[in-house]
Coordinates of C-alpha atoms in Angstrom, one line a residue:
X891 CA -7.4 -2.9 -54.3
X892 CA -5.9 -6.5 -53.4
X893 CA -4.2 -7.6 -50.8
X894 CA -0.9 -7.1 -52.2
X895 CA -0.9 -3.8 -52.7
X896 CA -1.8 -3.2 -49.3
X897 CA 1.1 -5.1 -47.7
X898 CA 3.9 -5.4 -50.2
X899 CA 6.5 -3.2 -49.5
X900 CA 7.6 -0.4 -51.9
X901 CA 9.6 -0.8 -54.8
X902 CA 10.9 2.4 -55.4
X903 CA 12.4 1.2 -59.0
X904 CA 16.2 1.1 -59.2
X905 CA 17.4 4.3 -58.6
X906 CA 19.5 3.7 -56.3
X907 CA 22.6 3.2 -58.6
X908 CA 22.3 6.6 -59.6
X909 CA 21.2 8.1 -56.4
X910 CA 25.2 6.3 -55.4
X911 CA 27.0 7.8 -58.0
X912 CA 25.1 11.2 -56.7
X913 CA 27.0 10.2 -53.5
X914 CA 30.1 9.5 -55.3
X915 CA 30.3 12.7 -57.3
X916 CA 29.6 15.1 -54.5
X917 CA 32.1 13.4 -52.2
X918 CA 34.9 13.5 -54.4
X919 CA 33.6 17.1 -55.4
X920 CA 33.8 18.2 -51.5
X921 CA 37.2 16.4 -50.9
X922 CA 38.7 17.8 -54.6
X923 CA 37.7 21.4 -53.1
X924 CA 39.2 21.3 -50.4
X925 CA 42.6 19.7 -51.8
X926 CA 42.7 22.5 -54.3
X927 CA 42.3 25.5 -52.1
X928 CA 38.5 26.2 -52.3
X929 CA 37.9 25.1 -48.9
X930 CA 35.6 28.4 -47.9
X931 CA 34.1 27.5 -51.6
X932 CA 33.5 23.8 -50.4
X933 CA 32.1 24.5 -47.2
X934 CA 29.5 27.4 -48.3
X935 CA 28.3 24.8 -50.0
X936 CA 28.0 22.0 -47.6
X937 CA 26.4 24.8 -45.5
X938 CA 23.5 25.7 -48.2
X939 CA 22.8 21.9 -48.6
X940 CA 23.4 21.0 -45.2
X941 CA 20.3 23.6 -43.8
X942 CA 18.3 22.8 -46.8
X943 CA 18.0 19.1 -46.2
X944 CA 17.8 19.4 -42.5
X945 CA 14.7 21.6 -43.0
X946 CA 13.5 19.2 -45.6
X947 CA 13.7 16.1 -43.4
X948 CA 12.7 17.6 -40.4
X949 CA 9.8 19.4 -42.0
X950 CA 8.5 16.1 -43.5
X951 CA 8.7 14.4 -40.3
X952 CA 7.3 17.2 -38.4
X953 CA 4.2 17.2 -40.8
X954 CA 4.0 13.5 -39.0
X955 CA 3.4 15.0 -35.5
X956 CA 1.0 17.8 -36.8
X957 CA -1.3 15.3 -38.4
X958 CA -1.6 12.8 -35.1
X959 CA -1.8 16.0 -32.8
X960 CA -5.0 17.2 -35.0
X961 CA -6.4 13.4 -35.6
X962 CA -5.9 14.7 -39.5
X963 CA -7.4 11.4 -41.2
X964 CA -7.6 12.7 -44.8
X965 CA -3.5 12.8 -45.3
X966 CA -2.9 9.5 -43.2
X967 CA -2.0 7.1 -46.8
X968 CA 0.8 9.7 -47.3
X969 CA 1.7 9.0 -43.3
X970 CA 4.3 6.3 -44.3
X971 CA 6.2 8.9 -47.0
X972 CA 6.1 12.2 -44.9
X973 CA 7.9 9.6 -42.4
X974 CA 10.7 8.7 -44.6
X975 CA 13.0 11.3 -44.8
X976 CA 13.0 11.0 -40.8
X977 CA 15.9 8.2 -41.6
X978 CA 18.0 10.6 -43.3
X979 CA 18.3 12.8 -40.2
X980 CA 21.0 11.1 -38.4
X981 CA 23.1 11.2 -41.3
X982 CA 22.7 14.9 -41.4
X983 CA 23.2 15.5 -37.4
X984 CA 26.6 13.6 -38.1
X985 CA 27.1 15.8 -41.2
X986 CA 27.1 18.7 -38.9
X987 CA 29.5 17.4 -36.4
X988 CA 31.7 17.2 -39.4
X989 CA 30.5 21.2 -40.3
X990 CA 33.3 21.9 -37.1
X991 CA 36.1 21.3 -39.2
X992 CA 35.2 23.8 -41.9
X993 CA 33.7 26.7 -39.6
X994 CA 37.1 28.9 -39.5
X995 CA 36.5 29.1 -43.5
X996 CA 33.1 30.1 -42.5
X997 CA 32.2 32.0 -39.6
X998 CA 34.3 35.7 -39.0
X999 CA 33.9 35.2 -35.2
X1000 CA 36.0 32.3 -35.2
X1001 CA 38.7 34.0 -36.3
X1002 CA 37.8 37.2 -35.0
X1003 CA 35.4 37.1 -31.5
X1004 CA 32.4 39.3 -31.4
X1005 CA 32.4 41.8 -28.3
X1006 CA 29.7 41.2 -26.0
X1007 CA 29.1 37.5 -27.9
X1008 CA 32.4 35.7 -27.2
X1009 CA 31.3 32.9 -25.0
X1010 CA 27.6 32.5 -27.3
X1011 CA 29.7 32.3 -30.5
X1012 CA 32.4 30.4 -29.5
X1013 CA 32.8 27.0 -31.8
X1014 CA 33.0 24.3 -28.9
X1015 CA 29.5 25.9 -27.0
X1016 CA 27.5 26.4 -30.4
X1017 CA 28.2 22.5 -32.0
X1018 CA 27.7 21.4 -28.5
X1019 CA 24.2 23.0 -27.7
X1020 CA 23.1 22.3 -31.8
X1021 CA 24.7 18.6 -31.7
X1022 CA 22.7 18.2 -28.6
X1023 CA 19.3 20.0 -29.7
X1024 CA 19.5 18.3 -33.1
X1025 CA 19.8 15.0 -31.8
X1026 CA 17.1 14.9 -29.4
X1027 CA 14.8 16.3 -32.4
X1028 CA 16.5 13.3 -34.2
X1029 CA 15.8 10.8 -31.5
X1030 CA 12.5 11.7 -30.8
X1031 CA 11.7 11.4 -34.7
X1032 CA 13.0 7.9 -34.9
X1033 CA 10.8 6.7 -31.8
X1034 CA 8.2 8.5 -33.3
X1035 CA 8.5 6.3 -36.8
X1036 CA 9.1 3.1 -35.3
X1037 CA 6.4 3.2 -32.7
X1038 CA 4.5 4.1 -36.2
X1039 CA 6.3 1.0 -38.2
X1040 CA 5.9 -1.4 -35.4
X1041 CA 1.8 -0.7 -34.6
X1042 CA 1.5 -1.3 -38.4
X1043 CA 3.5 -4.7 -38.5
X1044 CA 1.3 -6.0 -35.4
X1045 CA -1.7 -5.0 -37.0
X1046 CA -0.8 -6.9 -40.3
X1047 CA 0.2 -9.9 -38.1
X1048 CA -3.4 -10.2 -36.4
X1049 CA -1.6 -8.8 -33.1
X1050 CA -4.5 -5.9 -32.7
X1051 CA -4.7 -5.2 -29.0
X1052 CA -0.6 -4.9 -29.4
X1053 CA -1.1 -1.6 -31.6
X1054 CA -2.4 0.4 -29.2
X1055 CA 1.4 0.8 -27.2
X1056 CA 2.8 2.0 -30.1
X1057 CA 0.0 4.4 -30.8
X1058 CA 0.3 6.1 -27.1
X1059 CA 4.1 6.5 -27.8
X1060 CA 3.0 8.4 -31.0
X1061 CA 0.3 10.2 -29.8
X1062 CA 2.7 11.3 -26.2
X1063 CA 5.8 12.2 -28.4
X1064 CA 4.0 14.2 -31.3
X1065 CA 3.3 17.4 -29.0
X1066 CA 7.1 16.6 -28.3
X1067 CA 8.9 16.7 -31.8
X1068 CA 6.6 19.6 -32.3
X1069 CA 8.1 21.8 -29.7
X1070 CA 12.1 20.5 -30.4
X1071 CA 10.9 21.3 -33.7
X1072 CA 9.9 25.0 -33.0
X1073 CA 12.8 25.7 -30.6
X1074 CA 15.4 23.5 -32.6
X1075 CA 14.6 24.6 -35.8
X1076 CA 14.9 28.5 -34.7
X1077 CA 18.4 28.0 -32.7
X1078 CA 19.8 25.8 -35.6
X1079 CA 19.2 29.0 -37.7
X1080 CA 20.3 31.3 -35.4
X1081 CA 23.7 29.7 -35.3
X1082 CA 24.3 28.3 -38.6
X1083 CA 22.8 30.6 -40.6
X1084 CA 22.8 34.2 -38.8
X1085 CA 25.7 33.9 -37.2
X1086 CA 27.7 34.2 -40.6
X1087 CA 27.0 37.9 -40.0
X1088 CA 27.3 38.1 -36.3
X1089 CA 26.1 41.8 -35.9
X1090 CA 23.1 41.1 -37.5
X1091 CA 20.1 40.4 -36.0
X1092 CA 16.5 39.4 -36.5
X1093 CA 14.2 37.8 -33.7
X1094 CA 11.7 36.2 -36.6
X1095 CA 14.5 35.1 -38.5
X1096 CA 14.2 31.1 -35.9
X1097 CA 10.2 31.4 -37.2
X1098 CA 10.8 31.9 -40.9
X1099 CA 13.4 28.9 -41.1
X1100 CA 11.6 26.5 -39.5
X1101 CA 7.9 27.7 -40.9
X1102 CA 10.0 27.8 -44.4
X1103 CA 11.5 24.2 -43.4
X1104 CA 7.9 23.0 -42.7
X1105 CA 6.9 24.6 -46.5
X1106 CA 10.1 22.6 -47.9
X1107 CA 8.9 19.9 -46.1
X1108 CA 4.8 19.6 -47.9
X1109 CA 6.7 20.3 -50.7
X1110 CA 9.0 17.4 -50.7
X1111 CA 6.3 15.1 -49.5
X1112 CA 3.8 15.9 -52.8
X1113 CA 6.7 15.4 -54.7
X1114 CA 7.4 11.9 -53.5
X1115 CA 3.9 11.0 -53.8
X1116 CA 3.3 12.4 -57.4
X1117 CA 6.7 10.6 -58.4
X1118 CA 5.7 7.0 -57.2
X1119 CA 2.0 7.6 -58.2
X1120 CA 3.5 8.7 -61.5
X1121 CA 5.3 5.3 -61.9
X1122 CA 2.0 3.5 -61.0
X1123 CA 3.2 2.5 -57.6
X1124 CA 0.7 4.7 -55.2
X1125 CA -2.2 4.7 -58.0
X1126 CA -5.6 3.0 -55.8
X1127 CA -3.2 4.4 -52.5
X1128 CA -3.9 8.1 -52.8
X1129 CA -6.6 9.6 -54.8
X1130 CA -6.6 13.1 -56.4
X1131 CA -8.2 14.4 -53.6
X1132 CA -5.6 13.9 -51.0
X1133 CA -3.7 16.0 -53.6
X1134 CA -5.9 18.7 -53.3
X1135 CA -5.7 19.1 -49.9
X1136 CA -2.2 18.7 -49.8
X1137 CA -2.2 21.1 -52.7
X1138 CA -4.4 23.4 -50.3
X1139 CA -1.9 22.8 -47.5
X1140 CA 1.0 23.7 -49.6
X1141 CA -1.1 26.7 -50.5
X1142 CA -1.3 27.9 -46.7
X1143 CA 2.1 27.2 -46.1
X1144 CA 3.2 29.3 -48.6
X1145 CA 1.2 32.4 -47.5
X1146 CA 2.3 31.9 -44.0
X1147 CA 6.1 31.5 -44.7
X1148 CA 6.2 34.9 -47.5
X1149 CA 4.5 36.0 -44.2
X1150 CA 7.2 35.6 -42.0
X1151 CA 9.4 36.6 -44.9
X1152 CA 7.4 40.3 -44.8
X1153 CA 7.2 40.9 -41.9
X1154 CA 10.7 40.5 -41.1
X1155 CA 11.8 42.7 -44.0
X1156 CA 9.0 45.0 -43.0
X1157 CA 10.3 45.3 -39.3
X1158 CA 14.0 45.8 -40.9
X1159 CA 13.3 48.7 -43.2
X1160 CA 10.8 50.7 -41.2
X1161 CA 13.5 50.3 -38.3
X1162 CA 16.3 51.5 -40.7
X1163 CA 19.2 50.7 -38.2
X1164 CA 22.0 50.3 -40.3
X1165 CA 23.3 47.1 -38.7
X1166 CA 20.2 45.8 -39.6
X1167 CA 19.6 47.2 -43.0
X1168 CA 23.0 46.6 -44.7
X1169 CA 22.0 42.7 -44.6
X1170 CA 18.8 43.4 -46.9
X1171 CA 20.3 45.9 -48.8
X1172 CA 23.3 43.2 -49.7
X1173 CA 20.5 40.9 -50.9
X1174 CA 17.7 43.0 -52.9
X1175 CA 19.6 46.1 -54.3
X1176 CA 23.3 45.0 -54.9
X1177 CA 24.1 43.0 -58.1
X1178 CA 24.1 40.2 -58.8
X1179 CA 21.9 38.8 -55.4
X1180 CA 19.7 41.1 -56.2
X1181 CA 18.3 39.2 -59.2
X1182 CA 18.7 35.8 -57.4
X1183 CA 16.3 37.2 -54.8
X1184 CA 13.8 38.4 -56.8
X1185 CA 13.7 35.0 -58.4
X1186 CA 13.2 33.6 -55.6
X1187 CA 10.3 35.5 -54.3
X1188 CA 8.7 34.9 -57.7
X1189 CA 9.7 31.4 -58.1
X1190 CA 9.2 30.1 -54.2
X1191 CA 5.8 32.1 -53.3
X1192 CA 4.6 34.2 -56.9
X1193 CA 3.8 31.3 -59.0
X1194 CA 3.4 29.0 -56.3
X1195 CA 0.4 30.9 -54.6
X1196 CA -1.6 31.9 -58.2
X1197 CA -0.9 28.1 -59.2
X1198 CA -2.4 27.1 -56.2
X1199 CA -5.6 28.7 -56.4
X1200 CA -6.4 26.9 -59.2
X1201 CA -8.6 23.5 -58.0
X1202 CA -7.8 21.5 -61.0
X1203 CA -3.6 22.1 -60.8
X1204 CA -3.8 20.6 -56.8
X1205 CA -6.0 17.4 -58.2
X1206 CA -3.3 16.6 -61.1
X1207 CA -0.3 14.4 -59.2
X1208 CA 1.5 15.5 -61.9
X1209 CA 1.3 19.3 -62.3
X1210 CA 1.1 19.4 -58.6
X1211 CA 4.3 17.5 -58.0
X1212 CA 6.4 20.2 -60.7
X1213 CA 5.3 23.0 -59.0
X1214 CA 6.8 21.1 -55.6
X1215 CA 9.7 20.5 -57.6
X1216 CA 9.6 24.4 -58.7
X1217 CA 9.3 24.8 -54.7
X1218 CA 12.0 22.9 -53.7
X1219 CA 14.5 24.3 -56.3
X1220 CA 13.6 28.1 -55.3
X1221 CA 14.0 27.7 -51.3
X1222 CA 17.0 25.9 -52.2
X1223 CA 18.3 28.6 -54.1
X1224 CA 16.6 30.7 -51.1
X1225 CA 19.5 28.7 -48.7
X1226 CA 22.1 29.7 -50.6
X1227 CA 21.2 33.7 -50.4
X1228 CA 21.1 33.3 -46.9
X1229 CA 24.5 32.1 -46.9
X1230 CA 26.1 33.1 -49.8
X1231 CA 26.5 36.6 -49.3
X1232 CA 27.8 36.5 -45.7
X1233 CA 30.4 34.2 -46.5
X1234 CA 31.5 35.4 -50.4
X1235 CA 30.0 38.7 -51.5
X1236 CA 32.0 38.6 -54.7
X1237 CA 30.6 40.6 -58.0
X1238 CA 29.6 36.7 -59.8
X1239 CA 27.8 34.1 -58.2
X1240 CA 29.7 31.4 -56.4
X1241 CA 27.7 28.8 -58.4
X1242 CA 29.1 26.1 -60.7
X1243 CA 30.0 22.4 -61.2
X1244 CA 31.2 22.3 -57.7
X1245 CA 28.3 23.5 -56.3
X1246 CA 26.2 21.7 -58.0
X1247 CA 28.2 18.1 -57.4
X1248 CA 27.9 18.8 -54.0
X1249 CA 24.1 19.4 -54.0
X1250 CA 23.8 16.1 -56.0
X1251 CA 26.2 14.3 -53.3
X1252 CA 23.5 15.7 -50.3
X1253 CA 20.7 14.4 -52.9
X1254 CA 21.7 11.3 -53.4
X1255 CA 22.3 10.9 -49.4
X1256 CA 19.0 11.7 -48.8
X1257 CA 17.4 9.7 -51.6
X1258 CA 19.0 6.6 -50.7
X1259 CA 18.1 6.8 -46.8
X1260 CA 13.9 7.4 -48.3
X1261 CA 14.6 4.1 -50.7
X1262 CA 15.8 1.9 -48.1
X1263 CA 13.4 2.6 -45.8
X1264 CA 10.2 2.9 -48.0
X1265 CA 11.4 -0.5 -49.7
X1266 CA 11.6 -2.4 -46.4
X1267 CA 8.3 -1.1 -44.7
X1268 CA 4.1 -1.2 -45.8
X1269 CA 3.4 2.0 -47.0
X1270 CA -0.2 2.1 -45.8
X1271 CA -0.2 3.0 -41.8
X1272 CA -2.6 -0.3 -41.0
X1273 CA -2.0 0.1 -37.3
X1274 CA -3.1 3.8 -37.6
X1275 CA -6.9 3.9 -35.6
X1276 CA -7.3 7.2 -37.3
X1277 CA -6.5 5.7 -40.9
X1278 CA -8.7 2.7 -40.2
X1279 CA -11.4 5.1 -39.0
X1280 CA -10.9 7.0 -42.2
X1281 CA -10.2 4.1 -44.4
X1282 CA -12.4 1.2 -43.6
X1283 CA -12.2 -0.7 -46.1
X1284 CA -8.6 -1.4 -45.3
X1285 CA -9.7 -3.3 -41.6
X1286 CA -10.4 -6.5 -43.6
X1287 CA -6.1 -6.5 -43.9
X1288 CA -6.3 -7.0 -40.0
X1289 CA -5.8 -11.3 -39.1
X1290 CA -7.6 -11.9 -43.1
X1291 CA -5.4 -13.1 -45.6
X1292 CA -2.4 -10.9 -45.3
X1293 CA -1.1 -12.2 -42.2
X1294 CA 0.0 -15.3 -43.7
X1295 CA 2.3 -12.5 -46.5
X1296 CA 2.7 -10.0 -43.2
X1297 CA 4.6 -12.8 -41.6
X1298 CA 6.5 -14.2 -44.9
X1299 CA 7.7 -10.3 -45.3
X1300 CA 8.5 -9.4 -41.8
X1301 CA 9.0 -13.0 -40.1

């Protein structure tokens, strides 16, 4: 490996032309919407793509934390992508400021208050208390990447004994992001997502969004890594066996999260109260969510978990990144039958070119937040002791002959 692929920052191709007109399309899709009349249309969508991506991003950067709270060197070339959805979060904590204006087409209590909940489901207390809890995950994420960003750039500079700051500030706020992310995660899906039936309740359901979020989020990252390593931009970075272990990851993930799934649909129909039940039964026996759902469970865990046991599949970047694309696709579609339902149980799917222009307008918002930053930072964590440790071979980088490009790059 040369110098330059160690220090040059990414080039992520030019897709960020068609990652804008993503933008473009689901924008005027939303606005089109909501000028025609299909405002409770538009915003169920918004919604499905709105806790989709959160879980994504957050996941990815969570994944972050986990590995410096367990000194996990094996993963720490794929440090620098698992960070990089992390810049896409304040766009989304601003998208769900702008989720206030659509919650009457929404949410049945704010229209109609809930006995017993009026003051817990009331519209100014819940975006208050999940601006507020978002934004600190948010804060605490960017800190967490910069204080990441910034040891690396000393390190390449030949500032060593300047890297270990940043480290401290990454190794004190991990433990942090990963209990904002725990609590967050499970109040964000209590309100956003379980309060679109507000007589329903399920104390797992907080675990199973933000263990699936954490499932989205290994998903998303072995995507991005098979995609670039695909165009020839990570090949030397990442060998095939950081894919099997993040294949192996994926693979726990996915039994703990159809876990969580289980037992909280074990726990429903065992209990068989029907305030309970009527929620499952909308989903699994009542055409047409009921075939949704059962692709879903096939498409999301099924295939997933008897692909995974193979040890070839998780050592191909390719094969490995289409089933996290198969992933991704099926807990999306797993979003929307959380949502769905609640808001539009009609006899035919609300699914069509709005939808999906919407989805591509959250895409492409999320896409081009990962280009920018992965084209304006190194993508190998240099200032990372537990990479160095790991990756030796990569200390010659520190004072040698990149700091002369380190400093041409970064000034």
């Amino acid at each position: 490996m040369n110098d330059k692929q160690i220090t040059s920052q990414g080039k992520v191709g030019n897709p960020r032309l068609f990652l804008w007109i993503a933008l473009a399309v689901g924008s005027s899709c939303f606005l089109w919407a909501l000028s025609s009349g299909q405002s409770q249309r538009a915003w169920q969508a918004y919604l499905v793509n709105l806790v989709f991506w959160l879980g994504v991003c957050a996941g990815s950067v969570t994944l972050v934390a986990v590995l410096n709270m367990t000194n996990a060197g094996w993963a720490r070339p794929l440090k620098r992508l698992a960070e990089a959805a992390a810049v896409a979060l304040p766009a989304l904590w601003l998208l769900l400021l702008l989720l206030y204006l659509g919650h009457k087409d929404l949410y049945s209590w704010a229209v109609e208050p809930v006995h017993g909940k009026e003051l817990w489901l009331s519209a100014g207390f819940l975006f208050g208390r999940d601006s507020l809890v978002l934004g600190s995950i948010v804060l605490v994420a960017l800190v967490l990447v910069y204080s990441s960003v910034k040891g690396d750039l000393k390190w390449m500079v030949g500032s060593g004994e300047q890297v270990q700051t940043p480290w401290r500030i990454q190794v004190v706020l991990s433990p942090v992001l990963g209990v904002l992310y725990g609590l967050g995660m499970s109040l964000l899906a209590w309100d956003l997502i379980m309060s679109l039936d507000p007589h329903w309740v399920s104390t797992l359901f907080g675990a199973y969004y933000f263990m699936g979020s954490l499932y989205t989020g290994i998903a998303w990252v072995i995507l991005l890594s098979a995609m670039l390593w695909k165009n020839g931009q990570f090949q030397g970075r990442i060998e095939a066996s950081q894919f099997h272990d993040l294949g192996k990851l994926l693979l726990a993930f996915c039994l703990v999260t159809g876990d969580f799934f289980y037992s909280q649909f074990l726990v429903i129909w065992y209990g068989n109260i029907p305030e309970e039940t009527k929620y499952v039964i909308l989903r699994v026996r009542t055409w047409p969510w009921n075939v949704l759902a059962w692709s879903v469970l096939i498409g999301g865990f099924g295939i997933p978990f008897v692909a995974l046991l193979s040890r070839k599949l998780k050592r191909k970047p390719r094969l490995l990144g289409s089933l996290a694309m198969l992933i991704l696709l099926a807990m999306w579609f797993e979003r929307f039958l959380l949502v769905a339902p609640s808001v539009n149980s009609k006899e035919s799917l609300p699914l069509g070119i709005l939808e999906l222009g919407i989805s591509l307008g959250f895409g492409g918002l999320v896409g081009l937040c990962v280009s920018w930053f992965l084209s304006r930072v190194p993508w190998l964590p240099l200032g990372d002791p537990v990479f160095r440790a790991r990756f030796p071979e990569f200390q010659r980088a520190k004072g040698t002959g990149l700091k002369a490009g380190a400093e041409a790059s970064y000034g």
